[in-house]
Amino acid sequence: MSEPIPIIGGTGALGWGLAMRLARSGLPVVIGSRSAERASEAAERLRNAEPAATAEGSVNEDAARRGPIVFLTVPFRAQSENLNNLRDVLEPGQLLVDCTVPIAAAVGGKATRSLGVWQGSAAEQAQEMVPDGVTVVATLHTISAPKLADPDEELDEDVLICGDRKADKARVARIVEAVPGLRAVNAGRLETARIVEQLSPLLISINARYKAHAGIRITGLTDDDPWE
């Protein structure tokens, strides 16, 4: 069995959807939450829905210790708090996969508007906050959380991955592509996340108008391995 995949904020819409999809694909997950009770309830709900799933629930700090690749799936307003809480937990060599989107809804504004981040992007802010030796990779900004969390929805879209090392992005890509219907696309260095994160409010605006949960598809790509 592969190593568990901790999902910090795994009881939220995006985190729950990711946990459910990965568990359905046979990957073990650890659902993290500020509340151990909520985390355990979510893991039990997942196991009841997917009897073959390997899912555990734990407080965020304990969950983050469980695997080499940790997903952070909390809203932007909770990103700094969670990273501060994980500062003494994350260890050199771990990858933190930041899925944070800095949208104005985090401060009571509209979800179709973005927020400025001093470091350039939420992902770059995360890289500044994690302990030395922990590397941040950014992804899952353009996928609809309600669609991801609905087991009856079929996925068919691309997921952009930003990071400074191809090898790190390749490890995250393998997890992303374990979910049927998702294709990982190498979107460049971590600083590119400042562009990718802006696609989220754009898609929210489009989907509101079309009453849809559309994602993105990058056309014309070759079959060359982008992670080499």
PDB file of C-alpha atoms in Angstrom:
ATOM      1  CA  MET A   1       0.000   0.000   0.000  1.00  0.00           C
ATOM      2  CA  SER A   2       1.247   3.494  -0.809  1.00  0.00           C
ATOM      3  CA  GLU A   3       1.913   6.023   1.937  1.00  0.00           C
ATOM      4  CA  PRO A   4      -1.114   7.921   3.253  1.00  0.00           C
ATOM      5  CA  ILE A   5      -2.007  11.278   1.753  1.00  0.00           C
ATOM      6  CA  PRO A   6      -2.815  13.829   4.475  1.00  0.00           C
ATOM      7  CA  ILE A   7      -5.441  16.412   3.515  1.00  0.00           C
ATOM      8  CA  ILE A   8      -5.440  19.421   5.817  1.00  0.00           C
ATOM      9  CA  GLY A   9      -8.936  20.893   5.884  1.00  0.00           C
ATOM     10  CA  GLY A  10     -10.280  17.603   4.588  1.00  0.00           C
ATOM     11  CA  THR A  11     -13.771  18.197   5.960  1.00  0.00           C
ATOM     12  CA  GLY A  12     -14.277  21.217   3.683  1.00  0.00           C
ATOM     13  CA  ALA A  13     -15.756  21.027   0.195  1.00  0.00           C
ATOM     14  CA  LEU A  14     -12.500  20.785  -1.756  1.00  0.00           C
ATOM     15  CA  GLY A  15     -10.717  18.633   0.803  1.00  0.00           C
ATOM     16  CA  TRP A  16     -13.608  16.218   1.144  1.00  0.00           C
ATOM     17  CA  GLY A  17     -13.954  15.878  -2.619  1.00  0.00           C
ATOM     18  CA  LEU A  18     -10.251  15.218  -3.006  1.00  0.00           C
ATOM     19  CA  ALA A  19     -10.258  12.650  -0.202  1.00  0.00           C
ATOM     20  CA  MET A  20     -13.261  10.874  -1.659  1.00  0.00           C
ATOM     21  CA  ARG A  21     -11.844  10.757  -5.193  1.00  0.00           C
ATOM     22  CA  LEU A  22      -8.418   9.555  -4.079  1.00  0.00           C
ATOM     23  CA  ALA A  23      -9.916   6.910  -1.794  1.00  0.00           C
ATOM     24  CA  ARG A  24     -12.120   5.655  -4.627  1.00  0.00           C
ATOM     25  CA  SER A  25      -8.949   5.274  -6.675  1.00  0.00           C
ATOM     26  CA  GLY A  26      -7.384   3.079  -4.016  1.00  0.00           C
ATOM     27  CA  LEU A  27      -5.098   5.626  -2.346  1.00  0.00           C
ATOM     28  CA  PRO A  28      -5.080   5.836   1.468  1.00  0.00           C
ATOM     29  CA  VAL A  29      -6.037   9.243   2.852  1.00  0.00           C
ATOM     30  CA  VAL A  30      -5.899  10.956   6.220  1.00  0.00           C
ATOM     31  CA  ILE A  31      -8.624  13.573   6.604  1.00  0.00           C
ATOM     32  CA  GLY A  32      -7.421  16.448   8.746  1.00  0.00           C
ATOM     33  CA  SER A  33      -9.558  18.942  10.647  1.00  0.00           C
ATOM     34  CA  ARG A  34      -9.250  21.326  13.571  1.00  0.00           C
ATOM     35  CA  SER A  35     -11.692  18.968  15.306  1.00  0.00           C
ATOM     36  CA  ALA A  36     -10.684  15.332  15.811  1.00  0.00           C
ATOM     37  CA  GLU A  37     -14.382  14.445  16.076  1.00  0.00           C
ATOM     38  CA  ARG A  38     -15.245  16.047  12.735  1.00  0.00           C
ATOM     39  CA  ALA A  39     -12.255  14.383  11.097  1.00  0.00           C
ATOM     40  CA  SER A  40     -13.253  10.958  12.411  1.00  0.00           C
ATOM     41  CA  GLU A  41     -16.858  11.456  11.337  1.00  0.00           C
ATOM     42  CA  ALA A  42     -15.740  12.431   7.823  1.00  0.00           C
ATOM     43  CA  ALA A  43     -13.480   9.386   7.559  1.00  0.00           C
ATOM     44  CA  GLU A  44     -16.291   7.123   8.722  1.00  0.00           C
ATOM     45  CA  ARG A  45     -18.664   8.698   6.204  1.00  0.00           C
ATOM     46  CA  LEU A  46     -16.130   8.068   3.464  1.00  0.00           C
ATOM     47  CA  ARG A  47     -15.629   4.444   4.468  1.00  0.00           C
ATOM     48  CA  ASN A  48     -19.397   3.915   4.558  1.00  0.00           C
ATOM     49  CA  ALA A  49     -19.749   5.375   1.074  1.00  0.00           C
ATOM     50  CA  GLU A  50     -16.698   3.529  -0.266  1.00  0.00           C
ATOM     51  CA  PRO A  51     -16.314   0.263   1.706  1.00  0.00           C
ATOM     52  CA  ALA A  52     -12.951  -0.480   0.089  1.00  0.00           C
ATOM     53  CA  ALA A  53     -11.549   2.930   1.013  1.00  0.00           C
ATOM     54  CA  THR A  54      -8.655   3.363   3.405  1.00  0.00           C
ATOM     55  CA  ALA A  55      -9.456   6.557   5.267  1.00  0.00           C
ATOM     56  CA  GLU A  56      -8.559   7.896   8.691  1.00  0.00           C
ATOM     57  CA  GLY A  57      -9.472  11.088  10.492  1.00  0.00           C
ATOM     58  CA  SER A  58      -7.196  13.167  12.683  1.00  0.00           C
ATOM     59  CA  VAL A  59      -6.526  16.704  13.860  1.00  0.00           C
ATOM     60  CA  ASN A  60      -4.581  18.652  11.258  1.00  0.00           C
ATOM     61  CA  GLU A  61      -1.266  18.609  13.098  1.00  0.00           C
ATOM     62  CA  ASP A  62      -1.292  14.817  13.502  1.00  0.00           C
ATOM     63  CA  ALA A  63      -2.531  14.293   9.955  1.00  0.00           C
ATOM     64  CA  ALA A  64       0.372  16.318   8.521  1.00  0.00           C
ATOM     65  CA  ARG A  65       2.858  13.904  10.081  1.00  0.00           C
ATOM     66  CA  ARG A  66       1.420  10.917   8.269  1.00  0.00           C
ATOM     67  CA  GLY A  67       2.751  11.300   4.722  1.00  0.00           C
ATOM     68  CA  PRO A  68       5.466  12.884   2.600  1.00  0.00           C
ATOM     69  CA  ILE A  69       2.993  14.854   0.455  1.00  0.00           C
ATOM     70  CA  VAL A  70       0.529  17.010   2.396  1.00  0.00           C
ATOM     71  CA  PHE A  71      -2.416  18.775   0.737  1.00  0.00           C
ATOM     72  CA  LEU A  72      -3.602  22.089   2.180  1.00  0.00           C
ATOM     73  CA  THR A  73      -7.224  22.626   1.109  1.00  0.00           C
ATOM     74  CA  VAL A  74      -8.424  25.389   3.418  1.00  0.00           C
ATOM     75  CA  PRO A  75      -9.951  28.765   2.443  1.00  0.00           C
ATOM     76  CA  PHE A  76      -7.545  31.677   2.074  1.00  0.00           C
ATOM     77  CA  ARG A  77      -8.724  33.238   5.343  1.00  0.00           C
ATOM     78  CA  ALA A  78      -7.496  30.109   7.172  1.00  0.00           C
ATOM     79  CA  GLN A  79      -4.248  29.563   5.268  1.00  0.00           C
ATOM     80  CA  SER A  80      -1.925  31.544   7.538  1.00  0.00           C
ATOM     81  CA  GLU A  81      -3.438  30.141  10.722  1.00  0.00           C
ATOM     82  CA  ASN A  82      -3.049  26.577   9.506  1.00  0.00           C
ATOM     83  CA  LEU A  83       0.498  27.114   8.309  1.00  0.00           C
ATOM     84  CA  ASN A  84       1.422  28.632  11.666  1.00  0.00           C
ATOM     85  CA  ASN A  85      -0.075  25.600  13.410  1.00  0.00           C
ATOM     86  CA  LEU A  86       1.912  23.264  11.149  1.00  0.00           C
ATOM     87  CA  ARG A  87       5.211  25.096  11.539  1.00  0.00           C
ATOM     88  CA  ASP A  88       6.488  22.679  14.201  1.00  0.00           C
ATOM     89  CA  VAL A  89       4.995  19.652  12.477  1.00  0.00           C
ATOM     90  CA  LEU A  90       6.126  19.748   8.863  1.00  0.00           C
ATOM     91  CA  GLU A  91       9.595  18.317   8.314  1.00  0.00           C
ATOM     92  CA  PRO A  92      12.364  18.856   5.744  1.00  0.00           C
ATOM     93  CA  GLY A  93      11.736  16.764   2.659  1.00  0.00           C
ATOM     94  CA  GLN A  94       7.960  16.975   2.821  1.00  0.00           C
ATOM     95  CA  LEU A  95       5.961  18.532   0.003  1.00  0.00           C
ATOM     96  CA  LEU A  96       3.118  20.877   0.871  1.00  0.00           C
ATOM     97  CA  VAL A  97       0.569  21.044  -1.934  1.00  0.00           C
ATOM     98  CA  ASP A  98      -1.153  24.402  -1.561  1.00  0.00           C
ATOM     99  CA  CYS A  99      -4.616  24.658  -3.107  1.00  0.00           C
ATOM    100  CA  THR A 100      -5.444  28.066  -1.656  1.00  0.00           C
ATOM    101  CA  VAL A 101      -7.272  30.656  -3.729  1.00  0.00           C
ATOM    102  CA  PRO A 102      -7.068  34.290  -2.556  1.00  0.00           C
ATOM    103  CA  ILE A 103     -10.587  35.456  -3.361  1.00  0.00           C
ATOM    104  CA  ALA A 104     -12.469  38.347  -1.810  1.00  0.00           C
ATOM    105  CA  ALA A 105     -15.070  36.005  -0.316  1.00  0.00           C
ATOM    106  CA  ALA A 106     -12.451  35.267   2.347  1.00  0.00           C
ATOM    107  CA  VAL A 107     -12.970  38.778   3.731  1.00  0.00           C
ATOM    108  CA  GLY A 108     -16.686  39.145   3.078  1.00  0.00           C
ATOM    109  CA  GLY A 109     -16.417  40.219  -0.552  1.00  0.00           C
ATOM    110  CA  LYS A 110     -17.411  38.607  -3.813  1.00  0.00           C
ATOM    111  CA  ALA A 111     -16.070  35.231  -4.906  1.00  0.00           C
ATOM    112  CA  THR A 112     -15.562  36.643  -8.389  1.00  0.00           C
ATOM    113  CA  ARG A 113     -12.897  39.075  -7.149  1.00  0.00           C
ATOM    114  CA  SER A 114      -9.339  38.237  -6.220  1.00  0.00           C
ATOM    115  CA  LEU A 115      -7.246  39.529  -3.351  1.00  0.00           C
ATOM    116  CA  GLY A 116      -3.723  40.848  -3.626  1.00  0.00           C
ATOM    117  CA  VAL A 117      -1.076  38.857  -1.773  1.00  0.00           C
ATOM    118  CA  TRP A 118       2.120  40.620  -0.801  1.00  0.00           C
ATOM    119  CA  GLN A 119       4.300  37.653  -1.842  1.00  0.00           C
ATOM    120  CA  GLY A 120       2.599  37.486  -5.246  1.00  0.00           C
ATOM    121  CA  SER A 121       0.394  34.453  -4.665  1.00  0.00           C
ATOM    122  CA  ALA A 122      -1.028  32.335  -1.871  1.00  0.00           C
ATOM    123  CA  ALA A 123       1.385  29.580  -2.866  1.00  0.00           C
ATOM    124  CA  GLU A 124       4.380  31.883  -2.540  1.00  0.00           C
ATOM    125  CA  GLN A 125       3.070  33.028   0.822  1.00  0.00           C
ATOM    126  CA  ALA A 126       2.901  29.375   1.857  1.00  0.00           C
ATOM    127  CA  GLN A 127       6.487  28.798   0.726  1.00  0.00           C
ATOM    128  CA  GLU A 128       7.574  31.739   2.862  1.00  0.00           C
ATOM    129  CA  MET A 129       5.774  30.354   5.912  1.00  0.00           C
ATOM    130  CA  VAL A 130       6.715  26.655   5.854  1.00  0.00           C
ATOM    131  CA  PRO A 131       9.860  25.449   7.658  1.00  0.00           C
ATOM    132  CA  ASP A 132      13.164  25.288   5.813  1.00  0.00           C
ATOM    133  CA  GLY A 133      13.408  22.161   3.697  1.00  0.00           C
ATOM    134  CA  VAL A 134       9.669  21.935   3.027  1.00  0.00           C
ATOM    135  CA  THR A 135       8.774  22.587  -0.602  1.00  0.00           C
ATOM    136  CA  VAL A 136       5.487  24.033  -1.818  1.00  0.00           C
ATOM    137  CA  VAL A 137       3.747  22.923  -4.998  1.00  0.00           C
ATOM    138  CA  ALA A 138       0.492  24.605  -6.067  1.00  0.00           C
ATOM    139  CA  THR A 139      -2.469  22.978  -7.818  1.00  0.00           C
ATOM    140  CA  LEU A 140      -6.250  22.316  -7.894  1.00  0.00           C
ATOM    141  CA  HIS A 141      -7.200  25.969  -8.290  1.00  0.00           C
ATOM    142  CA  THR A 142      -9.509  25.529 -11.278  1.00  0.00           C
ATOM    143  CA  ILE A 143     -11.566  22.497 -10.319  1.00  0.00           C
ATOM    144  CA  SER A 144     -15.074  22.985  -8.940  1.00  0.00           C
ATOM    145  CA  ALA A 145     -15.240  21.825  -5.319  1.00  0.00           C
ATOM    146  CA  PRO A 146     -18.946  20.833  -5.540  1.00  0.00           C
ATOM    147  CA  LYS A 147     -18.253  18.842  -8.709  1.00  0.00           C
ATOM    148  CA  LEU A 148     -15.222  17.158  -7.173  1.00  0.00           C
ATOM    149  CA  ALA A 149     -17.260  16.225  -4.100  1.00  0.00           C
ATOM    150  CA  ASP A 150     -20.144  14.739  -6.098  1.00  0.00           C
ATOM    151  CA  PRO A 151     -19.383  11.059  -6.776  1.00  0.00           C
ATOM    152  CA  ASP A 152     -21.934  11.026  -9.601  1.00  0.00           C
ATOM    153  CA  GLU A 153     -20.130  13.773 -11.517  1.00  0.00           C
ATOM    154  CA  GLU A 154     -17.701  12.675 -14.221  1.00  0.00           C
ATOM    155  CA  LEU A 155     -14.531  14.733 -14.419  1.00  0.00           C
ATOM    156  CA  ASP A 156     -12.897  15.709 -17.695  1.00  0.00           C
ATOM    157  CA  GLU A 157     -10.467  18.569 -17.269  1.00  0.00           C
ATOM    158  CA  ASP A 158      -6.883  19.641 -16.790  1.00  0.00           C
ATOM    159  CA  VAL A 159      -5.234  20.536 -13.505  1.00  0.00           C
ATOM    160  CA  LEU A 160      -2.381  23.045 -13.603  1.00  0.00           C
ATOM    161  CA  ILE A 161       0.604  22.339 -11.360  1.00  0.00           C
ATOM    162  CA  CYS A 162       3.125  25.022 -10.372  1.00  0.00           C
ATOM    163  CA  GLY A 163       6.428  24.394  -8.632  1.00  0.00           C
ATOM    164  CA  ASP A 164      10.131  25.029  -8.876  1.00  0.00           C
ATOM    165  CA  ARG A 165      11.280  21.416  -9.358  1.00  0.00           C
ATOM    166  CA  LYS A 166       9.953  19.062 -12.028  1.00  0.00           C
ATOM    167  CA  ALA A 167      10.494  16.046  -9.807  1.00  0.00           C
ATOM    168  CA  ASP A 168       8.270  17.515  -7.104  1.00  0.00           C
ATOM    169  CA  LYS A 169       5.557  18.394  -9.593  1.00  0.00           C
ATOM    170  CA  ALA A 170       5.745  14.891 -11.053  1.00  0.00           C
ATOM    171  CA  ARG A 171       5.035  13.371  -7.636  1.00  0.00           C
ATOM    172  CA  VAL A 172       1.971  15.581  -7.230  1.00  0.00           C
ATOM    173  CA  ALA A 173       0.892  14.868 -10.823  1.00  0.00           C
ATOM    174  CA  ARG A 174       0.808  11.128 -10.119  1.00  0.00           C
ATOM    175  CA  ILE A 175      -1.635  11.745  -7.275  1.00  0.00           C
ATOM    176  CA  VAL A 176      -3.786  14.098  -9.347  1.00  0.00           C
ATOM    177  CA  GLU A 177      -3.947  11.684 -12.256  1.00  0.00           C
ATOM    178  CA  ALA A 178      -5.010   8.847  -9.968  1.00  0.00           C
ATOM    179  CA  VAL A 179      -8.415  10.543 -10.161  1.00  0.00           C
ATOM    180  CA  PRO A 180     -10.190   9.444 -13.365  1.00  0.00           C
ATOM    181  CA  GLY A 181     -10.833  12.350 -15.705  1.00  0.00           C
ATOM    182  CA  LEU A 182      -8.049  14.613 -14.458  1.00  0.00           C
ATOM    183  CA  ARG A 183      -4.893  15.378 -16.448  1.00  0.00           C
ATOM    184  CA  ALA A 184      -1.978  17.131 -14.784  1.00  0.00           C
ATOM    185  CA  VAL A 185      -0.322  19.934 -16.752  1.00  0.00           C
ATOM    186  CA  ASN A 186       3.078  21.379 -15.901  1.00  0.00           C
ATOM    187  CA  ALA A 187       2.320  25.111 -15.584  1.00  0.00           C
ATOM    188  CA  GLY A 188       5.833  26.258 -14.683  1.00  0.00           C
ATOM    189  CA  ARG A 189       7.551  27.607 -11.614  1.00  0.00           C
ATOM    190  CA  LEU A 190       5.829  28.379  -8.327  1.00  0.00           C
ATOM    191  CA  GLU A 191       5.646  32.072  -9.197  1.00  0.00           C
ATOM    192  CA  THR A 192       3.242  31.128 -12.006  1.00  0.00           C
ATOM    193  CA  ALA A 193       0.685  30.372  -9.303  1.00  0.00           C
ATOM    194  CA  ARG A 194       0.001  34.108  -9.115  1.00  0.00           C
ATOM    195  CA  ILE A 195      -1.567  33.729 -12.575  1.00  0.00           C
ATOM    196  CA  VAL A 196      -3.208  30.341 -12.050  1.00  0.00           C
ATOM    197  CA  GLU A 197      -4.869  31.408  -8.796  1.00  0.00           C
ATOM    198  CA  GLN A 198      -6.577  34.240 -10.690  1.00  0.00           C
ATOM    199  CA  LEU A 199      -8.357  31.687 -12.879  1.00  0.00           C
ATOM    200  CA  SER A 200     -10.539  30.634  -9.949  1.00  0.00           C
ATOM    201  CA  PRO A 201     -12.615  33.834  -9.653  1.00  0.00           C
ATOM    202  CA  LEU A 202     -12.814  33.907 -13.443  1.00  0.00           C
ATOM    203  CA  LEU A 203     -14.272  30.393 -13.538  1.00  0.00           C
ATOM    204  CA  ILE A 204     -16.618  31.198 -10.660  1.00  0.00           C
ATOM    205  CA  SER A 205     -17.942  34.136 -12.670  1.00  0.00           C
ATOM    206  CA  ILE A 206     -18.352  32.035 -15.827  1.00  0.00           C
ATOM    207  CA  ASN A 207     -20.014  29.169 -13.992  1.00  0.00           C
ATOM    208  CA  ALA A 208     -22.455  31.506 -12.265  1.00  0.00           C
ATOM    209  CA  ARG A 209     -23.573  32.829 -15.638  1.00  0.00           C
ATOM    210  CA  TYR A 210     -23.863  29.405 -17.264  1.00  0.00           C
ATOM    211  CA  LYS A 211     -25.117  27.595 -14.143  1.00  0.00           C
ATOM    212  CA  ALA A 212     -22.309  25.077 -14.610  1.00  0.00           C
ATOM    213  CA  HIS A 213     -19.238  23.625 -12.923  1.00  0.00           C
ATOM    214  CA  ALA A 214     -16.890  23.973 -15.871  1.00  0.00           C
ATOM    215  CA  GLY A 215     -13.126  23.557 -15.581  1.00  0.00           C
ATOM    216  CA  ILE A 216     -10.353  24.142 -18.087  1.00  0.00           C
ATOM    217  CA  ARG A 217      -8.736  22.144 -20.870  1.00  0.00           C
ATOM    218  CA  ILE A 218      -5.356  23.000 -22.417  1.00  0.00           C
ATOM    219  CA  THR A 219      -5.395  22.033 -26.079  1.00  0.00           C
ATOM    220  CA  GLY A 220      -2.649  21.133 -28.520  1.00  0.00           C
ATOM    221  CA  LEU A 221      -0.252  19.538 -26.025  1.00  0.00           C
ATOM    222  CA  THR A 222       2.215  16.936 -27.302  1.00  0.00           C
ATOM    223  CA  ASP A 223       2.771  13.498 -25.853  1.00  0.00           C
ATOM    224  CA  ASP A 224       6.217  14.514 -24.570  1.00  0.00           C
ATOM    225  CA  ASP A 225       6.735  13.929 -20.857  1.00  0.00           C
ATOM    226  CA  PRO A 226       6.525  17.391 -19.222  1.00  0.00           C
ATOM    227  CA  TRP A 227       8.133  16.115 -16.024  1.00  0.00           C
ATOM    228  CA  GLU A 228      11.415  14.981 -17.617  1.00  0.00           C
TER     229      GLU A 228
END
